[in-house]
PDB file of C-alpha atoms in Angstrom:
ATOM      1  CA  ASP A   1     -50.777  -9.189-101.820  1.00  0.00           C
ATOM      2  CA  ILE A   2     -52.433  -9.853 -98.488  1.00  0.00           C
ATOM      3  CA  GLN A   3     -52.898  -6.673 -96.468  1.00  0.00           C
ATOM      4  CA  MET A   4     -53.008  -6.754 -92.682  1.00  0.00           C
ATOM      5  CA  THR A   5     -54.869  -3.979 -90.890  1.00  0.00           C
ATOM      6  CA  GLN A   6     -54.483  -3.508 -87.144  1.00  0.00           C
ATOM      7  CA  SER A   7     -56.604  -1.417 -84.849  1.00  0.00           C
ATOM      8  CA  PRO A   8     -56.223   0.707 -82.930  1.00  0.00           C
ATOM      9  CA  SER A   9     -52.907   2.224 -83.990  1.00  0.00           C
ATOM     10  CA  SER A  10     -52.296   3.189 -80.379  1.00  0.00           C
ATOM     11  CA  LEU A  11     -53.981   2.840 -77.032  1.00  0.00           C
ATOM     12  CA  SER A  12     -53.510   3.935 -73.464  1.00  0.00           C
ATOM     13  CA  ALA A  13     -54.756   1.772 -70.610  1.00  0.00           C
ATOM     14  CA  SER A  14     -54.346   1.429 -66.874  1.00  0.00           C
ATOM     15  CA  ILE A  15     -52.386  -1.263 -65.062  1.00  0.00           C
ATOM     16  CA  GLY A  16     -54.609  -4.281 -64.688  1.00  0.00           C
ATOM     17  CA  ASP A  17     -56.881  -3.394 -67.603  1.00  0.00           C
ATOM     18  CA  ARG A  18     -57.855  -5.896 -70.246  1.00  0.00           C
ATOM     19  CA  VAL A  19     -56.413  -4.802 -73.596  1.00  0.00           C
ATOM     20  CA  THR A  20     -57.570  -6.021 -76.985  1.00  0.00           C
ATOM     21  CA  ILE A  21     -55.884  -5.450 -80.342  1.00  0.00           C
ATOM     22  CA  THR A  22     -57.480  -6.556 -83.577  1.00  0.00           C
ATOM     23  CA  CYS A  23     -55.944  -7.563 -86.880  1.00  0.00           C
ATOM     24  CA  ARG A  24     -57.867  -8.045 -90.110  1.00  0.00           C
ATOM     25  CA  ALA A  25     -56.527  -9.780 -93.216  1.00  0.00           C
ATOM     26  CA  SER A  26     -57.610  -8.683 -96.686  1.00  0.00           C
ATOM     27  CA  GLN A  27     -58.302 -12.314 -97.544  1.00  0.00           C
ATOM     28  CA  GLY A  28     -58.631 -15.538 -95.620  1.00  0.00           C
ATOM     29  CA  ILE A  29     -55.397 -16.777 -94.061  1.00  0.00           C
ATOM     30  CA  TYR A  30     -56.772 -19.722 -92.069  1.00  0.00           C
ATOM     31  CA  HIS A  31     -54.833 -19.650 -88.782  1.00  0.00           C
ATOM     32  CA  TYR A  32     -51.508 -18.463 -90.237  1.00  0.00           C
ATOM     33  CA  LEU A  33     -51.207 -15.480 -87.944  1.00  0.00           C
ATOM     34  CA  ALA A  34     -48.484 -14.540 -85.487  1.00  0.00           C
ATOM     35  CA  TRP A  35     -48.185 -11.730 -82.972  1.00  0.00           C
ATOM     36  CA  TYR A  36     -44.919 -10.028 -82.021  1.00  0.00           C
ATOM     37  CA  GLN A  37     -44.024  -7.611 -79.251  1.00  0.00           C
ATOM     38  CA  GLN A  38     -41.378  -4.953 -79.758  1.00  0.00           C
ATOM     39  CA  LYS A  39     -40.345  -2.930 -76.732  1.00  0.00           C
ATOM     40  CA  PRO A  40     -38.783   0.494 -77.344  1.00  0.00           C
ATOM     41  CA  GLY A  41     -35.273   0.137 -78.737  1.00  0.00           C
ATOM     42  CA  LYS A  42     -35.432  -3.652 -78.665  1.00  0.00           C
ATOM     43  CA  VAL A  43     -35.698  -6.533 -81.089  1.00  0.00           C
ATOM     44  CA  PRO A  44     -39.161  -7.979 -81.839  1.00  0.00           C
ATOM     45  CA  LYS A  45     -40.202 -11.081 -79.918  1.00  0.00           C
ATOM     46  CA  LEU A  46     -42.626 -13.774 -80.998  1.00  0.00           C
ATOM     47  CA  LEU A  47     -45.624 -13.983 -78.666  1.00  0.00           C
ATOM     48  CA  ILE A  48     -48.201 -16.117 -80.439  1.00  0.00           C
ATOM     49  CA  TYR A  49     -48.261 -18.291 -83.536  1.00  0.00           C
ATOM     50  CA  ALA A  50     -50.986 -20.201 -85.339  1.00  0.00           C
ATOM     51  CA  ALA A  51     -53.376 -17.476 -84.167  1.00  0.00           C
ATOM     52  CA  SER A  52     -53.694 -18.805 -80.627  1.00  0.00           C
ATOM     53  CA  ALA A  53     -50.627 -20.836 -79.621  1.00  0.00           C
ATOM     54  CA  LEU A  54     -48.541 -19.183 -76.926  1.00  0.00           C
ATOM     55  CA  HIS A  55     -44.812 -19.191 -77.674  1.00  0.00           C
ATOM     56  CA  SER A  56     -42.557 -20.686 -75.048  1.00  0.00           C
ATOM     57  CA  GLY A  57     -41.883 -18.378 -72.105  1.00  0.00           C
ATOM     58  CA  VAL A  58     -44.632 -15.891 -72.919  1.00  0.00           C
ATOM     59  CA  PRO A  59     -46.773 -14.952 -69.898  1.00  0.00           C
ATOM     60  CA  SER A  60     -50.229 -16.486 -69.833  1.00  0.00           C
ATOM     61  CA  ARG A  61     -51.894 -13.054 -69.674  1.00  0.00           C
ATOM     62  CA  PHE A  62     -51.306 -12.926 -73.441  1.00  0.00           C
ATOM     63  CA  SER A  63     -53.757 -14.788 -75.638  1.00  0.00           C
ATOM     64  CA  GLY A  64     -54.736 -14.872 -79.268  1.00  0.00           C
ATOM     65  CA  SER A  65     -57.861 -15.885 -81.116  1.00  0.00           C
ATOM     66  CA  GLY A  66     -59.454 -15.845 -84.529  1.00  0.00           C
ATOM     67  CA  SER A  67     -59.277 -17.517 -87.910  1.00  0.00           C
ATOM     68  CA  GLY A  68     -59.939 -16.631 -91.515  1.00  0.00           C
ATOM     69  CA  THR A  69     -59.735 -12.855 -91.673  1.00  0.00           C
ATOM     70  CA  ASP A  70     -60.297 -11.570 -88.129  1.00  0.00           C
ATOM     71  CA  PHE A  71     -57.890 -12.009 -85.252  1.00  0.00           C
ATOM     72  CA  THR A  72     -57.418 -10.666 -81.754  1.00  0.00           C
ATOM     73  CA  LEU A  73     -54.551 -10.291 -79.319  1.00  0.00           C
ATOM     74  CA  THR A  74     -55.641  -9.891 -75.700  1.00  0.00           C
ATOM     75  CA  ILE A  75     -53.640  -8.904 -72.654  1.00  0.00           C
ATOM     76  CA  SER A  76     -55.835  -9.975 -69.752  1.00  0.00           C
ATOM     77  CA  SER A  77     -54.243  -7.705 -67.148  1.00  0.00           C
ATOM     78  CA  LEU A  78     -51.899  -5.017 -68.469  1.00  0.00           C
ATOM     79  CA  GLN A  79     -48.537  -4.808 -66.724  1.00  0.00           C
ATOM     80  CA  PRO A  80     -45.903  -2.037 -66.876  1.00  0.00           C
ATOM     81  CA  GLU A  81     -43.547  -4.314 -68.788  1.00  0.00           C
ATOM     82  CA  ASP A  82     -46.154  -4.685 -71.561  1.00  0.00           C
ATOM     83  CA  VAL A  83     -45.470  -1.162 -72.843  1.00  0.00           C
ATOM     84  CA  ALA A  84     -44.496  -1.923 -76.415  1.00  0.00           C
ATOM     85  CA  SER A  85     -45.638  -1.994 -79.998  1.00  0.00           C
ATOM     86  CA  TYR A  86     -47.482  -5.100 -81.102  1.00  0.00           C
ATOM     87  CA  TYR A  87     -47.531  -6.430 -84.655  1.00  0.00           C
ATOM     88  CA  CYS A  88     -49.593  -9.094 -86.285  1.00  0.00           C
ATOM     89  CA  GLN A  89     -48.067 -11.007 -89.182  1.00  0.00           C
ATOM     90  CA  THR A  90     -49.502 -13.451 -91.641  1.00  0.00           C
ATOM     91  CA  TYR A  91     -47.225 -16.204 -92.898  1.00  0.00           C
ATOM     92  CA  ASN A  92     -49.522 -17.881 -95.376  1.00  0.00           C
ATOM     93  CA  ARG A  93     -48.043 -19.708 -98.401  1.00  0.00           C
ATOM     94  CA  GLY A  94     -44.453 -18.834 -97.582  1.00  0.00           C
ATOM     95  CA  LEU A  95     -44.977 -15.082 -97.732  1.00  0.00           C
ATOM     96  CA  GLY A  96     -45.189 -12.728 -94.817  1.00  0.00           C
ATOM     97  CA  THR A  97     -46.900  -9.437 -94.223  1.00  0.00           C
ATOM     98  CA  PHE A  98     -46.938  -7.405 -91.016  1.00  0.00           C
ATOM     99  CA  GLY A  99     -49.716  -5.200 -89.767  1.00  0.00           C
ATOM    100  CA  GLN A 100     -48.841  -1.562 -89.194  1.00  0.00           C
ATOM    101  CA  GLY A 101     -48.521  -2.031 -85.440  1.00  0.00           C
ATOM    102  CA  THR A 102     -50.311  -0.983 -82.267  1.00  0.00           C
ATOM    103  CA  LYS A 103     -48.508   1.067 -79.653  1.00  0.00           C
ATOM    104  CA  VAL A 104     -49.579   0.256 -76.090  1.00  0.00           C
ATOM    105  CA  GLU A 105     -48.935   2.776 -73.330  1.00  0.00           C
ATOM    106  CA  ILE A 106     -49.833   3.051 -69.662  1.00  0.00           C
ATOM    107  CA  LYS A 107     -52.411   5.658 -68.691  1.00  0.00           C
TER     108      LYS A 107
ATOM    109  CA  GLU B   1     -28.006 -21.471 -78.153  1.00  0.00           C
ATOM    110  CA  VAL B   2     -29.269 -20.022 -81.411  1.00  0.00           C
ATOM    111  CA  GLN B   3     -27.548 -16.754 -82.247  1.00  0.00           C
ATOM    112  CA  LEU B   4     -27.742 -14.400 -85.198  1.00  0.00           C
ATOM    113  CA  VAL B   5     -24.911 -11.892 -85.435  1.00  0.00           C
ATOM    114  CA  GLN B   6     -25.311  -9.030 -87.879  1.00  0.00           C
ATOM    115  CA  SER B   7     -22.735  -6.749 -89.438  1.00  0.00           C
ATOM    116  CA  GLY B   8     -22.276  -3.276 -88.040  1.00  0.00           C
ATOM    117  CA  ALA B   9     -23.944   0.041 -88.748  1.00  0.00           C
ATOM    118  CA  VAL B  10     -23.173   1.653 -92.076  1.00  0.00           C
ATOM    119  CA  VAL B  11     -23.358   5.155 -93.522  1.00  0.00           C
ATOM    120  CA  LYS B  12     -23.491   5.319 -97.306  1.00  0.00           C
ATOM    121  CA  LYS B  13     -24.197   7.829-100.053  1.00  0.00           C
ATOM    122  CA  PRO B  14     -27.075   7.557-102.521  1.00  0.00           C
ATOM    123  CA  GLY B  15     -26.139   5.435-105.506  1.00  0.00           C
ATOM    124  CA  GLU B  16     -23.590   3.341-103.629  1.00  0.00           C
ATOM    125  CA  SER B  17     -23.836  -0.408-103.319  1.00  0.00           C
ATOM    126  CA  LEU B  18     -23.988  -2.316-100.038  1.00  0.00           C
ATOM    127  CA  LYS B  19     -24.037  -5.850 -98.722  1.00  0.00           C
ATOM    128  CA  ILE B  20     -24.849  -6.575 -95.077  1.00  0.00           C
ATOM    129  CA  SER B  21     -24.526  -9.934 -93.375  1.00  0.00           C
ATOM    130  CA  CYS B  22     -26.099 -12.167 -90.761  1.00  0.00           C
ATOM    131  CA  LYS B  23     -24.173 -15.117 -89.332  1.00  0.00           C
ATOM    132  CA  GLY B  24     -26.060 -17.937 -87.658  1.00  0.00           C
ATOM    133  CA  SER B  25     -24.734 -20.259 -84.991  1.00  0.00           C
ATOM    134  CA  GLY B  26     -26.003 -22.801 -82.501  1.00  0.00           C
ATOM    135  CA  TYR B  27     -28.104 -24.733 -85.003  1.00  0.00           C
ATOM    136  CA  SER B  28     -27.849 -26.442 -88.401  1.00  0.00           C
ATOM    137  CA  PHE B  29     -27.642 -23.291 -90.518  1.00  0.00           C
ATOM    138  CA  PRO B  30     -28.496 -24.806 -93.949  1.00  0.00           C
ATOM    139  CA  ASP B  31     -31.727 -26.337 -92.700  1.00  0.00           C
ATOM    140  CA  TYR B  32     -33.639 -23.260 -91.506  1.00  0.00           C
ATOM    141  CA  TRP B  33     -35.104 -20.385 -93.461  1.00  0.00           C
ATOM    142  CA  ILE B  34     -33.674 -16.945 -92.683  1.00  0.00           C
ATOM    143  CA  GLY B  35     -35.596 -13.772 -93.390  1.00  0.00           C
ATOM    144  CA  TRP B  36     -34.969 -10.046 -93.521  1.00  0.00           C
ATOM    145  CA  VAL B  37     -37.201  -7.379 -91.989  1.00  0.00           C
ATOM    146  CA  ARG B  38     -36.988  -3.621 -92.489  1.00  0.00           C
ATOM    147  CA  GLN B  39     -37.930  -0.994 -89.918  1.00  0.00           C
ATOM    148  CA  MET B  40     -37.749   2.581 -91.098  1.00  0.00           C
ATOM    149  CA  PRO B  41     -37.214   5.275 -88.456  1.00  0.00           C
ATOM    150  CA  GLY B  42     -40.228   5.459 -86.166  1.00  0.00           C
ATOM    151  CA  LYS B  43     -42.198   3.047 -88.331  1.00  0.00           C
ATOM    152  CA  GLY B  44     -43.388  -0.547 -88.263  1.00  0.00           C
ATOM    153  CA  LEU B  45     -41.941  -3.853 -89.375  1.00  0.00           C
ATOM    154  CA  GLU B  46     -41.832  -4.791 -93.064  1.00  0.00           C
ATOM    155  CA  TRP B  47     -41.296  -8.378 -94.235  1.00  0.00           C
ATOM    156  CA  MET B  48     -38.747  -8.308 -97.057  1.00  0.00           C
ATOM    157  CA  GLY B  49     -37.998 -11.895 -97.990  1.00  0.00           C
ATOM    158  CA  ILE B  50     -36.584 -15.246 -96.952  1.00  0.00           C
ATOM    159  CA  ILE B  51     -33.914 -17.683 -98.069  1.00  0.00           C
ATOM    160  CA  TYR B  52     -33.303 -21.375 -97.466  1.00  0.00           C
ATOM    161  CA  PRO B  53     -29.501 -21.616 -97.237  1.00  0.00           C
ATOM    162  CA  SER B  54     -29.373 -25.289 -98.171  1.00  0.00           C
ATOM    163  CA  ASP B  55     -30.452 -24.664-101.776  1.00  0.00           C
ATOM    164  CA  ALA B  56     -30.664 -20.855-101.894  1.00  0.00           C
ATOM    165  CA  ASP B  57     -34.418 -20.995-102.562  1.00  0.00           C
ATOM    166  CA  THR B  58     -35.589 -17.408-102.091  1.00  0.00           C
ATOM    167  CA  THR B  59     -38.957 -15.701-101.763  1.00  0.00           C
ATOM    168  CA  TYR B  60     -39.360 -11.918-101.879  1.00  0.00           C
ATOM    169  CA  SER B  61     -42.192  -9.711-100.809  1.00  0.00           C
ATOM    170  CA  PRO B  62     -43.612  -8.030-103.921  1.00  0.00           C
ATOM    171  CA  SER B  63     -42.708  -4.705-102.298  1.00  0.00           C
ATOM    172  CA  PHE B  64     -39.020  -5.612-102.255  1.00  0.00           C
ATOM    173  CA  GLN B  65     -38.698  -7.799-105.358  1.00  0.00           C
ATOM    174  CA  GLY B  66     -36.083  -6.230-107.624  1.00  0.00           C
ATOM    175  CA  GLN B  67     -35.056  -3.723-104.957  1.00  0.00           C
ATOM    176  CA  VAL B  68     -32.735  -5.965-102.936  1.00  0.00           C
ATOM    177  CA  THR B  69     -31.002  -9.317-103.288  1.00  0.00           C
ATOM    178  CA  ILE B  70     -30.948 -11.974-100.591  1.00  0.00           C
ATOM    179  CA  SER B  71     -28.237 -14.607-100.757  1.00  0.00           C
ATOM    180  CA  ALA B  72     -26.481 -17.099 -98.521  1.00  0.00           C
ATOM    181  CA  ASP B  73     -23.169 -18.909 -98.165  1.00  0.00           C
ATOM    182  CA  LYS B  74     -23.904 -22.078 -96.254  1.00  0.00           C
ATOM    183  CA  SER B  75     -20.199 -22.938 -96.039  1.00  0.00           C
ATOM    184  CA  ILE B  76     -19.699 -20.090 -93.579  1.00  0.00           C
ATOM    185  CA  ASN B  77     -23.250 -19.904 -92.149  1.00  0.00           C
ATOM    186  CA  VAL B  78     -23.923 -16.410 -93.473  1.00  0.00           C
ATOM    187  CA  THR B  79     -26.915 -14.771 -95.139  1.00  0.00           C
ATOM    188  CA  TYR B  80     -26.630 -11.492 -97.022  1.00  0.00           C
ATOM    189  CA  LEU B  81     -28.871  -8.606 -97.992  1.00  0.00           C
ATOM    190  CA  GLN B  82     -27.581  -6.362-100.741  1.00  0.00           C
ATOM    191  CA  TRP B  83     -28.401  -3.251-102.712  1.00  0.00           C
ATOM    192  CA  SER B  84     -26.882  -2.239-106.046  1.00  0.00           C
ATOM    193  CA  SER B  85     -27.812   1.427-105.756  1.00  0.00           C
ATOM    194  CA  LEU B  86     -28.925   2.816-102.409  1.00  0.00           C
ATOM    195  CA  LYS B  87     -31.526   5.532-101.990  1.00  0.00           C
ATOM    196  CA  ALA B  88     -32.153   7.813 -99.040  1.00  0.00           C
ATOM    197  CA  SER B  89     -35.391   5.925 -98.479  1.00  0.00           C
ATOM    198  CA  ASP B  90     -33.342   2.792 -97.698  1.00  0.00           C
ATOM    199  CA  THR B  91     -32.363   4.402 -94.394  1.00  0.00           C
ATOM    200  CA  ALA B  92     -33.628   1.955 -91.802  1.00  0.00           C
ATOM    201  CA  MET B  93     -32.823  -0.766 -89.320  1.00  0.00           C
ATOM    202  CA  TYR B  94     -32.592  -4.169 -90.967  1.00  0.00           C
ATOM    203  CA  TYR B  95     -33.134  -7.331 -88.955  1.00  0.00           C
ATOM    204  CA  CYS B  96     -32.363 -10.886 -89.940  1.00  0.00           C
ATOM    205  CA  ALA B  97     -34.485 -13.558 -88.287  1.00  0.00           C
ATOM    206  CA  ARG B  98     -34.665 -17.350 -88.280  1.00  0.00           C
ATOM    207  CA  GLN B  99     -37.835 -19.246 -88.953  1.00  0.00           C
ATOM    208  CA  TYR B 100     -39.956 -20.789 -86.235  1.00  0.00           C
ATOM    209  CA  CYS B 101     -39.616 -24.544 -86.222  1.00  0.00           C
ATOM    210  CA  HIS B 102     -40.480 -26.943 -83.435  1.00  0.00           C
ATOM    211  CA  GLY B 103     -41.155 -30.569 -84.238  1.00  0.00           C
ATOM    212  CA  ALA B 104     -43.686 -30.745 -87.056  1.00  0.00           C
ATOM    213  CA  ASN B 105     -44.648 -27.119 -86.516  1.00  0.00           C
ATOM    214  CA  CYS B 106     -42.427 -25.241 -88.952  1.00  0.00           C
ATOM    215  CA  ASN B 107     -43.105 -22.268 -91.152  1.00  0.00           C
ATOM    216  CA  PRO B 108     -40.534 -20.473 -93.314  1.00  0.00           C
ATOM    217  CA  ALA B 109     -42.115 -17.041 -93.092  1.00  0.00           C
ATOM    218  CA  MET B 110     -42.598 -16.706 -89.322  1.00  0.00           C
ATOM    219  CA  PHE B 111     -39.655 -15.796 -87.141  1.00  0.00           C
ATOM    220  CA  GLU B 112     -38.548 -17.027 -83.731  1.00  0.00           C
ATOM    221  CA  TYR B 113     -34.952 -15.833 -83.390  1.00  0.00           C
ATOM    222  CA  TRP B 114     -33.886 -12.335 -84.344  1.00  0.00           C
ATOM    223  CA  GLY B 115     -30.546 -10.646 -84.899  1.00  0.00           C
ATOM    224  CA  PRO B 116     -29.803  -7.318 -83.184  1.00  0.00           C
ATOM    225  CA  GLY B 117     -30.286  -5.364 -86.386  1.00  0.00           C
ATOM    226  CA  THR B 118     -28.025  -3.398 -88.734  1.00  0.00           C
ATOM    227  CA  GLN B 119     -28.634   0.346 -88.993  1.00  0.00           C
ATOM    228  CA  ILE B 120     -28.182   1.679 -92.505  1.00  0.00           C
ATOM    229  CA  THR B 121     -28.073   5.419 -93.112  1.00  0.00           C
ATOM    230  CA  VAL B 122     -28.065   6.710 -96.670  1.00  0.00           C
ATOM    231  CA  SER B 123     -27.287  10.385 -96.917  1.00  0.00           C
ATOM    232  CA  SER B 124     -25.453  12.700 -99.253  1.00  0.00           C
TER     233      SER B 124
END
């Protein structure tokens, strides 16, 4: 199985801060990496696919990068509505695995 | 508009069987993979498996293989997730979700549209 490890597990940042979440795969997954946002009590939403492609309607302050085993989700300027948990997910070879999630809060 | 409508919350006892459903509309149901995702209370998302309704081709996560059964009835646009013998540890929210597919950019295991979730509580 491919394991996905996110860090940190939680973070607290100020409005306007640049926030970075990392995701590491236990083996190479090329660019088959998606990021989801789940706000408290809500359904997950797709933010980024293919490691760096922004899903339709997602604000441009979100960006993704990486390939192989190391990936990053960046929020360029944290907004109050970004309070949520963020999950990476590999979808390589028709199988999916989520990371354990990163909870983002406002300081 | 793509919609996924899931069956309602359920309370069951350990050892009981259960089948929950997810009905798709607003798109050609047989032609898109549907997956199931578990979220235990206060925990993260877990990818369970996917099914292609057109031919019932199914892929399970190793963690869920043998623990649940995913099926579909394309004649009524419904996907199912079932248990033969529930355990307390099956208590969770279960989401169905449709694959991402735009033009040539399609992948069965990544999800764009999500259902609202079905809460399952297993307690004696």
